[in-house]
Coordinates of C-alpha atoms in Angstrom, one line a residue:
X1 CA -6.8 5.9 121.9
X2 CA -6.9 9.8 121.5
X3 CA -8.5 11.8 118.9
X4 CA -5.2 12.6 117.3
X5 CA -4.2 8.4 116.5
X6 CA -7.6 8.0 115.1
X7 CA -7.5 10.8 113.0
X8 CA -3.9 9.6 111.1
X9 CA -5.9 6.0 111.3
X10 CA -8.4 7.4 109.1
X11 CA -6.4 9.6 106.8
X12 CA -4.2 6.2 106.4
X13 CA -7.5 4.4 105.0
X14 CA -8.8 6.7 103.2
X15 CA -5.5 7.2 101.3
X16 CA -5.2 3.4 100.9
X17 CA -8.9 2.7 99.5
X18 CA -7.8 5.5 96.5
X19 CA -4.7 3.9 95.5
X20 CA -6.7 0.8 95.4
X21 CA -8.9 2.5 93.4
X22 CA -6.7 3.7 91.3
X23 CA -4.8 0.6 90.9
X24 CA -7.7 -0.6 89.4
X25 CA -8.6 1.6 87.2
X26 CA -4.4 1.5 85.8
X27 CA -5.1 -2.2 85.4
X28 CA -8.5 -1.4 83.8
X29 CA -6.4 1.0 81.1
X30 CA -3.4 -1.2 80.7
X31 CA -5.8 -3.9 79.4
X32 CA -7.2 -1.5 77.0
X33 CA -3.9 0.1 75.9
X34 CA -2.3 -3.5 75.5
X35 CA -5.4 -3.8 73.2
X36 CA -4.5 -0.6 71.2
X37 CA -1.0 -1.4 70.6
X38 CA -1.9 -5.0 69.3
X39 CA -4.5 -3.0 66.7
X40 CA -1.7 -0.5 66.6
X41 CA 1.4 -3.0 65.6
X42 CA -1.6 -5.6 62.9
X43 CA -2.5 -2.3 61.2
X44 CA 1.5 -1.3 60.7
X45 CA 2.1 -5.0 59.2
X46 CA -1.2 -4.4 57.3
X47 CA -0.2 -1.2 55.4
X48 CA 3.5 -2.5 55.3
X49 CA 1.5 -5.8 53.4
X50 CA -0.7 -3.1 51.4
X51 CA 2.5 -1.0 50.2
X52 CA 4.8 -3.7 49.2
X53 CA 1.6 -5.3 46.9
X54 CA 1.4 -1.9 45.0
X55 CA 5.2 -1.6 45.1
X56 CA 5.0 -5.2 43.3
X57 CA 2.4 -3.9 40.9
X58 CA 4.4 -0.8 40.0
X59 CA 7.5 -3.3 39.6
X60 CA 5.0 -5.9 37.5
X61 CA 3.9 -3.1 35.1
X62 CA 7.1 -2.0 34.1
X63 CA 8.9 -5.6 33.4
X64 CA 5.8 -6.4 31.5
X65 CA 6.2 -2.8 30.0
X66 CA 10.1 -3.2 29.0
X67 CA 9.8 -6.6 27.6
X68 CA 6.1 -6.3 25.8
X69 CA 6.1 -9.3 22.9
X70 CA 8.5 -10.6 24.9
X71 CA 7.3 -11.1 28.0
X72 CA 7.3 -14.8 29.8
X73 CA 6.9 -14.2 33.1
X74 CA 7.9 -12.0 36.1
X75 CA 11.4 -12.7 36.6
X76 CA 12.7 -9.8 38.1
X77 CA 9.4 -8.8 40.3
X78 CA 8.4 -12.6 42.0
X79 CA 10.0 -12.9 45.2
X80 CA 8.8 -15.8 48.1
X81 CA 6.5 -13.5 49.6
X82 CA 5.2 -11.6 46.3
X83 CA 3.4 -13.1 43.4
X84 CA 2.5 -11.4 40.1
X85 CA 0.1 -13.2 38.1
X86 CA -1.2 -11.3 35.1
X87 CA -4.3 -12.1 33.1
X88 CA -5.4 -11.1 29.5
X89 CA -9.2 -10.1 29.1
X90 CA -9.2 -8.9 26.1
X91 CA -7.1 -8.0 23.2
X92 CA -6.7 -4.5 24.7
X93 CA -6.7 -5.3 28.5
X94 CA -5.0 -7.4 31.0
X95 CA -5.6 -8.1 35.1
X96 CA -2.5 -7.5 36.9
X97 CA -2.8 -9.1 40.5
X98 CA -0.1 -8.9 43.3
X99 CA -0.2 -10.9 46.1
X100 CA 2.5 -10.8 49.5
X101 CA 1.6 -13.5 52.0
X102 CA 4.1 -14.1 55.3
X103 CA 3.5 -15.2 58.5
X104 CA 2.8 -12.1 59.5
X105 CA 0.2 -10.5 57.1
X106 CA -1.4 -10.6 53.4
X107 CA -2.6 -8.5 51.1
X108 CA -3.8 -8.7 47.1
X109 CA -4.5 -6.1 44.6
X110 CA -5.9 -6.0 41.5
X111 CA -5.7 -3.4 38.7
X112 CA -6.3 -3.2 35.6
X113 CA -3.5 -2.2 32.3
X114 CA -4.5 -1.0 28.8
X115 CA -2.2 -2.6 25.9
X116 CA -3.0 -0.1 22.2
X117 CA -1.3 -1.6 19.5
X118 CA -2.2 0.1 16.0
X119 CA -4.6 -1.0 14.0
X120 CA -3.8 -2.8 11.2
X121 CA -5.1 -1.9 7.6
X122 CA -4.4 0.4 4.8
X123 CA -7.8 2.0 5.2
X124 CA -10.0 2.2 8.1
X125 CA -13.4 3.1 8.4
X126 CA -15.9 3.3 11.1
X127 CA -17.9 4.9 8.9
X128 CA -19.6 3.2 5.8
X129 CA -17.4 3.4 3.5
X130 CA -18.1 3.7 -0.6
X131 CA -15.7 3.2 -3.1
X132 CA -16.5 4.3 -6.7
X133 CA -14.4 3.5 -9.8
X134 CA -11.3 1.7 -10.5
X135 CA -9.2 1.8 -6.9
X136 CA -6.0 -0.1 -6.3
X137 CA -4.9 -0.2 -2.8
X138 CA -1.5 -1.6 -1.7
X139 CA -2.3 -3.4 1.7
X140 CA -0.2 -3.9 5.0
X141 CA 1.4 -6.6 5.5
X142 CA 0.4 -8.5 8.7
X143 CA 2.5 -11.2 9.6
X144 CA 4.1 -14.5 7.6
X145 CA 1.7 -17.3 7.2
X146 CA 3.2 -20.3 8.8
X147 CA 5.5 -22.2 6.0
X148 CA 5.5 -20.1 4.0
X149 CA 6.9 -16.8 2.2
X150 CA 4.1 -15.3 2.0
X151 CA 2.0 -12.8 4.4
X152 CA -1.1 -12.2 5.8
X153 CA -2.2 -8.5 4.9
X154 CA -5.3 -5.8 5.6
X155 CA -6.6 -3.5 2.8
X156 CA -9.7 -2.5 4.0
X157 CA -11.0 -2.8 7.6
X158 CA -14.7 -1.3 8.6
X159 CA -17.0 -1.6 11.0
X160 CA -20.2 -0.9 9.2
X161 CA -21.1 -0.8 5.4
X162 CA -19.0 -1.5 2.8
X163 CA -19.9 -0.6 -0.8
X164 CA -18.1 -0.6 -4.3
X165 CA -19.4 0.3 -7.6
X166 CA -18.6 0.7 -10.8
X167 CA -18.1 4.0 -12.6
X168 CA -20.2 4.4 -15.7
X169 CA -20.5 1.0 -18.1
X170 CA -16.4 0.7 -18.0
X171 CA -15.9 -2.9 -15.9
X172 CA -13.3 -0.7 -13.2
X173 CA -12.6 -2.7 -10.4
X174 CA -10.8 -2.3 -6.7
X175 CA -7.8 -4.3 -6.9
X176 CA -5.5 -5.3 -3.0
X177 CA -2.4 -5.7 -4.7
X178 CA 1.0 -6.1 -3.5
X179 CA 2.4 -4.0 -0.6
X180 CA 4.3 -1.0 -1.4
X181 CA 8.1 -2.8 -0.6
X182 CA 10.2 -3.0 -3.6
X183 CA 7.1 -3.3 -5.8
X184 CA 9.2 -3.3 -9.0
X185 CA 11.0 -6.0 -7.7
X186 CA 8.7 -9.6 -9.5
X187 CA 8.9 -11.5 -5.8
X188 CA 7.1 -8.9 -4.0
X189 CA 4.1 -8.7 -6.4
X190 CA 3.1 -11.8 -4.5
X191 CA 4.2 -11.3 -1.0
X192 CA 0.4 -11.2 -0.1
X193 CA -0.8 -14.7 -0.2
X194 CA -3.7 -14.8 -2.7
X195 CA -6.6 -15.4 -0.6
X196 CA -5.4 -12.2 0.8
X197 CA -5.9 -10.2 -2.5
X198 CA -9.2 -8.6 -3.3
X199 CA -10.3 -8.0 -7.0
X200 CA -13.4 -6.8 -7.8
X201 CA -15.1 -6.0 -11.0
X202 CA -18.8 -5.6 -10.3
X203 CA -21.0 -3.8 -7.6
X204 CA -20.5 -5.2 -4.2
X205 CA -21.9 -4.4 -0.6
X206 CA -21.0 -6.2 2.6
X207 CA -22.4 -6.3 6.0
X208 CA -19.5 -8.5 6.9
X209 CA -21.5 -11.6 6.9
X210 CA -20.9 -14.0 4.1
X211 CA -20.1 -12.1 1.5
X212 CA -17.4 -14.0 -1.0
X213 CA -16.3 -11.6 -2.9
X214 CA -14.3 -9.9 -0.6
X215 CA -11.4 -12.2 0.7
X216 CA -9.3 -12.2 3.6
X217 CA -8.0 -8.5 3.0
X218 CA -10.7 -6.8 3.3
X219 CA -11.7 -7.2 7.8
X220 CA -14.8 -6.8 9.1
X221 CA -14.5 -5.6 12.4
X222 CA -17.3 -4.8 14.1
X223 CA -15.9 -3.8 17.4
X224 CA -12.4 -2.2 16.4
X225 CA -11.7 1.3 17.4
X226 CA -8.2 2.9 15.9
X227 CA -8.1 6.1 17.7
X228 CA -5.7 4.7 20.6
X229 CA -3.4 2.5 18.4
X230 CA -3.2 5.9 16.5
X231 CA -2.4 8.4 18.7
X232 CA -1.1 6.2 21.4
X233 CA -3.3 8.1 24.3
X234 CA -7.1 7.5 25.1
X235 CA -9.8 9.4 24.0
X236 CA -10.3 11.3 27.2
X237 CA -6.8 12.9 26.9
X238 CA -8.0 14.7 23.3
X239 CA -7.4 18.0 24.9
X240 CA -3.7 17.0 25.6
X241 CA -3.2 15.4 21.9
X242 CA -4.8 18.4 20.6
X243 CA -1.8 20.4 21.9
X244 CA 1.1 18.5 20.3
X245 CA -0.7 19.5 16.9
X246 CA -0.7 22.7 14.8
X247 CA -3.9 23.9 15.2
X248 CA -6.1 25.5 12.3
X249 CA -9.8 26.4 11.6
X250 CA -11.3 24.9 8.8
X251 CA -12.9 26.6 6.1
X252 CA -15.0 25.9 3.1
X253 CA -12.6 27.6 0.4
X254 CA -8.8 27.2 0.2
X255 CA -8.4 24.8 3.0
X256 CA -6.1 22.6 1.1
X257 CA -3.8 26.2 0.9
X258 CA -3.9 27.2 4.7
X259 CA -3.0 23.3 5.7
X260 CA 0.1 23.4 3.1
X261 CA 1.5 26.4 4.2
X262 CA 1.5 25.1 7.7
X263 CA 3.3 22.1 6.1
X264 CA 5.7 24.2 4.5
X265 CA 6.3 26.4 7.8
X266 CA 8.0 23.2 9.8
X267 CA 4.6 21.9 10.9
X268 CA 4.9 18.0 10.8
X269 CA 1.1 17.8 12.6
X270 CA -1.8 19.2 11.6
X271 CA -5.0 19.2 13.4
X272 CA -8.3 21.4 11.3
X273 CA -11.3 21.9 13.3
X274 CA -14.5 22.4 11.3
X275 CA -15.4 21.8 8.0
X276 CA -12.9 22.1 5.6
X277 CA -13.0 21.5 1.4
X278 CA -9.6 20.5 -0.1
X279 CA -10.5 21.6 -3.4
X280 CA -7.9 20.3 -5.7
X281 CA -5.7 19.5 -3.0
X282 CA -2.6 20.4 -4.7
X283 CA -1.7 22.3 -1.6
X284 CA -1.1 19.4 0.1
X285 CA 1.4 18.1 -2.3
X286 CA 4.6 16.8 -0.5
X287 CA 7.5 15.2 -2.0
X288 CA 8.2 11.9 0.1
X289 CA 12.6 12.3 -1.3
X290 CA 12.6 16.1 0.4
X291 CA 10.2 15.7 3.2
X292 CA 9.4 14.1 6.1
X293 CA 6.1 12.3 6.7
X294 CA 3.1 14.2 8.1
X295 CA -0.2 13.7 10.1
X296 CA -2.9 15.6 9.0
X297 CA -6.3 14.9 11.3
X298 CA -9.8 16.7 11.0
X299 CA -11.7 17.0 13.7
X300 CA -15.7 17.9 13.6
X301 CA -16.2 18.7 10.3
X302 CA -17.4 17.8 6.7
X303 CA -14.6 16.8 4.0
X304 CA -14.6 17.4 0.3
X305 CA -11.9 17.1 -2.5
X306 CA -12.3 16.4 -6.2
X307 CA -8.4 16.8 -7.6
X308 CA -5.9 13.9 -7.8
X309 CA -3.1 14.9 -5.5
X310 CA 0.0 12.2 -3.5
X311 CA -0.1 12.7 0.5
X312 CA 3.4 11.8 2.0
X313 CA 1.8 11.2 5.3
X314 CA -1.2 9.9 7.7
X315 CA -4.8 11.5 7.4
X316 CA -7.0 11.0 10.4
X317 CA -11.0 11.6 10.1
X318 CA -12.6 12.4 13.9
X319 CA -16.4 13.2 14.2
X320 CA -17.6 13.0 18.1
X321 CA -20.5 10.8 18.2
X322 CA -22.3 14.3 19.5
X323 CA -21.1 17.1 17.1
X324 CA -22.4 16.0 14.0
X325 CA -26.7 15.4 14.2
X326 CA -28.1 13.2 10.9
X327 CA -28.9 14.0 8.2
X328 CA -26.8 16.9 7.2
X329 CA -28.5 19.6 5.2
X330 CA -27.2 19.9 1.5
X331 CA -26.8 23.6 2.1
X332 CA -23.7 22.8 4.3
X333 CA -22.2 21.2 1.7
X334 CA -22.5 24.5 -0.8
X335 CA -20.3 27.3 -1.0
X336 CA -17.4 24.9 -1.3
X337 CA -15.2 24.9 -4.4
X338 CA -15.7 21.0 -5.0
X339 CA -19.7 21.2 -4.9
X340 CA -20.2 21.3 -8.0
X341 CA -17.8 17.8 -8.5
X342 CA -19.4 16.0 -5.4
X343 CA -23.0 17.5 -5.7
X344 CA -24.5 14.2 -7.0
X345 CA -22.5 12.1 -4.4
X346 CA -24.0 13.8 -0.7
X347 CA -26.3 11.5 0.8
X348 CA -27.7 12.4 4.1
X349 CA -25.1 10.7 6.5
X350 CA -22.4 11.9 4.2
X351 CA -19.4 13.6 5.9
X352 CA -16.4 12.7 3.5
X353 CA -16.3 12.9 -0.1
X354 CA -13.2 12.4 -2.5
X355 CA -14.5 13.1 -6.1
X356 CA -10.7 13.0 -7.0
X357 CA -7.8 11.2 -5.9
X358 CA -6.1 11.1 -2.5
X359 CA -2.7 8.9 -2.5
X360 CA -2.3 8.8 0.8
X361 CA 1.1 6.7 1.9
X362 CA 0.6 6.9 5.5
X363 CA -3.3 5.2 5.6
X364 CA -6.5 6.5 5.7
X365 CA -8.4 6.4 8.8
X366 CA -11.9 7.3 9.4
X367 CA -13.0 7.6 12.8
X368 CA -16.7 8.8 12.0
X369 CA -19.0 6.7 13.8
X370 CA -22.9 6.7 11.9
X371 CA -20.9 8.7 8.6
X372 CA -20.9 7.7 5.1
X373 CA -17.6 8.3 3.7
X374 CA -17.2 8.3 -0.5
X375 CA -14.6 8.0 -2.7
X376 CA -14.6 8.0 -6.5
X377 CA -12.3 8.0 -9.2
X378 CA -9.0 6.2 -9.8
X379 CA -7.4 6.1 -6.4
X380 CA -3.6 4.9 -6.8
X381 CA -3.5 3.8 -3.0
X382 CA 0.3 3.0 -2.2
X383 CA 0.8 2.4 1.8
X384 CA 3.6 2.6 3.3
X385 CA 4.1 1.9 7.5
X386 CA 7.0 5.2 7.0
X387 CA 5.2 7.6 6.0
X388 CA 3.2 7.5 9.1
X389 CA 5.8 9.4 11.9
X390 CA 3.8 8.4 14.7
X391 CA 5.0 5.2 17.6
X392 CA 4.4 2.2 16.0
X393 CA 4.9 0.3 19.3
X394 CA 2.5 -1.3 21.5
X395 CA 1.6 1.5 24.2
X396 CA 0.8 0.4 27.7
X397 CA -0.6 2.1 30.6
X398 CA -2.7 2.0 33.7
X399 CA -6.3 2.0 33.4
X400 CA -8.2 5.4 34.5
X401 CA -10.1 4.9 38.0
X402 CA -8.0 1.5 38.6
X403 CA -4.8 3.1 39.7
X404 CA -3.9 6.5 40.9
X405 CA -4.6 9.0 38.4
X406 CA -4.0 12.3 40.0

């Protein structure tokens, strides 16, 4: 054999030892790409699973939010492979799950929907809350007691104090009588059943723990906070209500004036920031024949009144639990018209005082956590669920941080 043969001999080997080589290192490769597309193809069923659970909780949340009080079950949403099962926590939350299970995949997700329904009563206080003098407040009606013609209603319902007195040596008394529906008509003077009706003729104060003079009308509620049921948004969107309101600066003289005239310019919502005395509050006047009903809310600030003047609307007391510190000087209170009417009636926690009369139709709500609100004199309280313009419908919507928020 010549030099030349073995030469192409060796050139053959060596050529055939690297395709061995890499032979082996393809079926090396092939193993591990076979493994990739496996991963590949689960995490494609996986996220297919994933997106068709939140496309089942985006279909659950609006059957349950088109048919509300009526809701019985996911009719339209439940298919062999999804499931909706939905959970109430509380009065004011419920778990929405969705499952999707094949032979293929499975995935569940959980989230969480807020349900704010407004709170029911003609006055609301999360402050104490002291009336002074003869007060008759019409209540709301609740719903029908079973059997019966009669209703379950709310006149007062606080979260703290409650205190009435009397008014000199005169036996005045706070009266829940019948709701303001047809009053002159005799049947509706006793639509409220009567351990729903409230009379009181001597000095009361309530904790909400066994106290019998108050009946059934008057709710303790220790935990109740109206300010969603209200405005229908949570707290943390206040900058976003703020803006669907008619914005003013309060101010310790005339403030009743600069609110009417915003009134009387087309405004139907108010918002005053600040402290702000109402003085007579004749500004505020508005015929409930010619006009439509209002919202008036103040926000951070101190309140004082001491005329007698009807409020075709809703009136809405905000404090932050930070803007206000306890106790508030006296001297804040001065400079205001209605000092020298409400001078003997400022405690140190107090941040609204009525020495006068505020018929307000649409409910009084005051949203003033650690407060003392007063009222005295002879308060002719006639509510009315129409003169309140704002959604009276439940309101539901996703939970912040359990659903995508951006």
């Amino acid at each position: 054999m010549n030099k030349h043969q073995q030469s192409g001999m060796t050139t053959l080997l060596i050529t055939s030892m690297l395709l061995i080589v890499a032979l082996l290192f393809s079926l090396a490769s092939y193993k591990n790409l076979f493994y990739q597309i496996k991963r590949t193809q689960n995490e494609v069923l996986a996220r297919k699973a994933h997106w068709a659970a939140e496309g089942g909780l985006e279909c659950g949340f609006t059957e349950y939010k088109i048919k509300k009080n009526n809701f019985t079950g996911f009719d339209e949403c439940n298919t062999t492979e999804l499931e909706l099962t939905l959970t109430p926590v509380t009065s004011t939350e419920l778990h929405l799950e969705s499952k999707v299970t094949n032979l293929l995949s499975s995935k569940i997700i959980k989230k969480k929907i807020n349900v704010s329904s407004r709170t029911t009563g003609a006055i609301q206080s999360r402050s104490d809350l002291k009336l002074i003098g003869n007060q008759d407040i019409f209540p709301e009606e609740v719903s029908l007691i079973n059997g019966t013609s009669q209703y379950e209603c709310v006149s007062v319902r606080y979260s703290n104090l409650f205190f009435y007195e009397k008014s000199g040596t005169e036996r005045l008394k706070v009266e829940a009588i019948y709701p303001e529906q047809d009053p002159d008509l005799e049947e509706n003077k006793t639509r409220c059943h009567k351990s729903y009706r409230t009379i009181l003729s001597d000095k009361t104060t309530s904790n909400g723990i066994n106290n019998e003079s108050l009946k059934n009308d008057f709710i303790y509620d220790e935990k109740f906070d109206p300010f969603e049921g209200f405005f229908n948004r949570q707290r943390s969107e206040i900058d976003k209500i703020r803006k669907d309101y008619h914005l003013i600066t309060g101010t310790k003289k005339g403030c009743d004036t600069i609110i009417g005239a915003a009134f009387k310019s087309g405004h139907d919502k108010v918002w005053v920031t600040g402290d702000c005395d109402l003085g007579s509050g004749l500004g505020l006047f508005i015929n409930s024949v010619t006009q439509k009903p209002k919202v008036l809310v103040f926000e951070n600030g101190i309140i004082s009144k001491f005329g007698a003047v009807s409020f075709y609307g809703a009136v809405y007391h905000l404090i932050d639990k930070d803007s206000i510190v306890y106790p508030i000087p006296k001297e804040r209170w001065e400079g205001m018209d209605s000092y020298v009417y409400i001078s003997d009636l400022i405690k140190d926690k107090s941040v609204y005082i009525d020495a006068g009369s505020f018929n307000t139709s649409g409910g009084l709500i005051f949203d003033t956590l650690g407060g003392l609100t007063t009222i005295k004199g002879a308060m002719d309280f006639k509510y009315n669920p129409n003169a309140n313009p704002l959604p009276k419908e439940d309101q539901v919507s996703w939970q912040q941080g359990s659903w995508h928020d951006f």
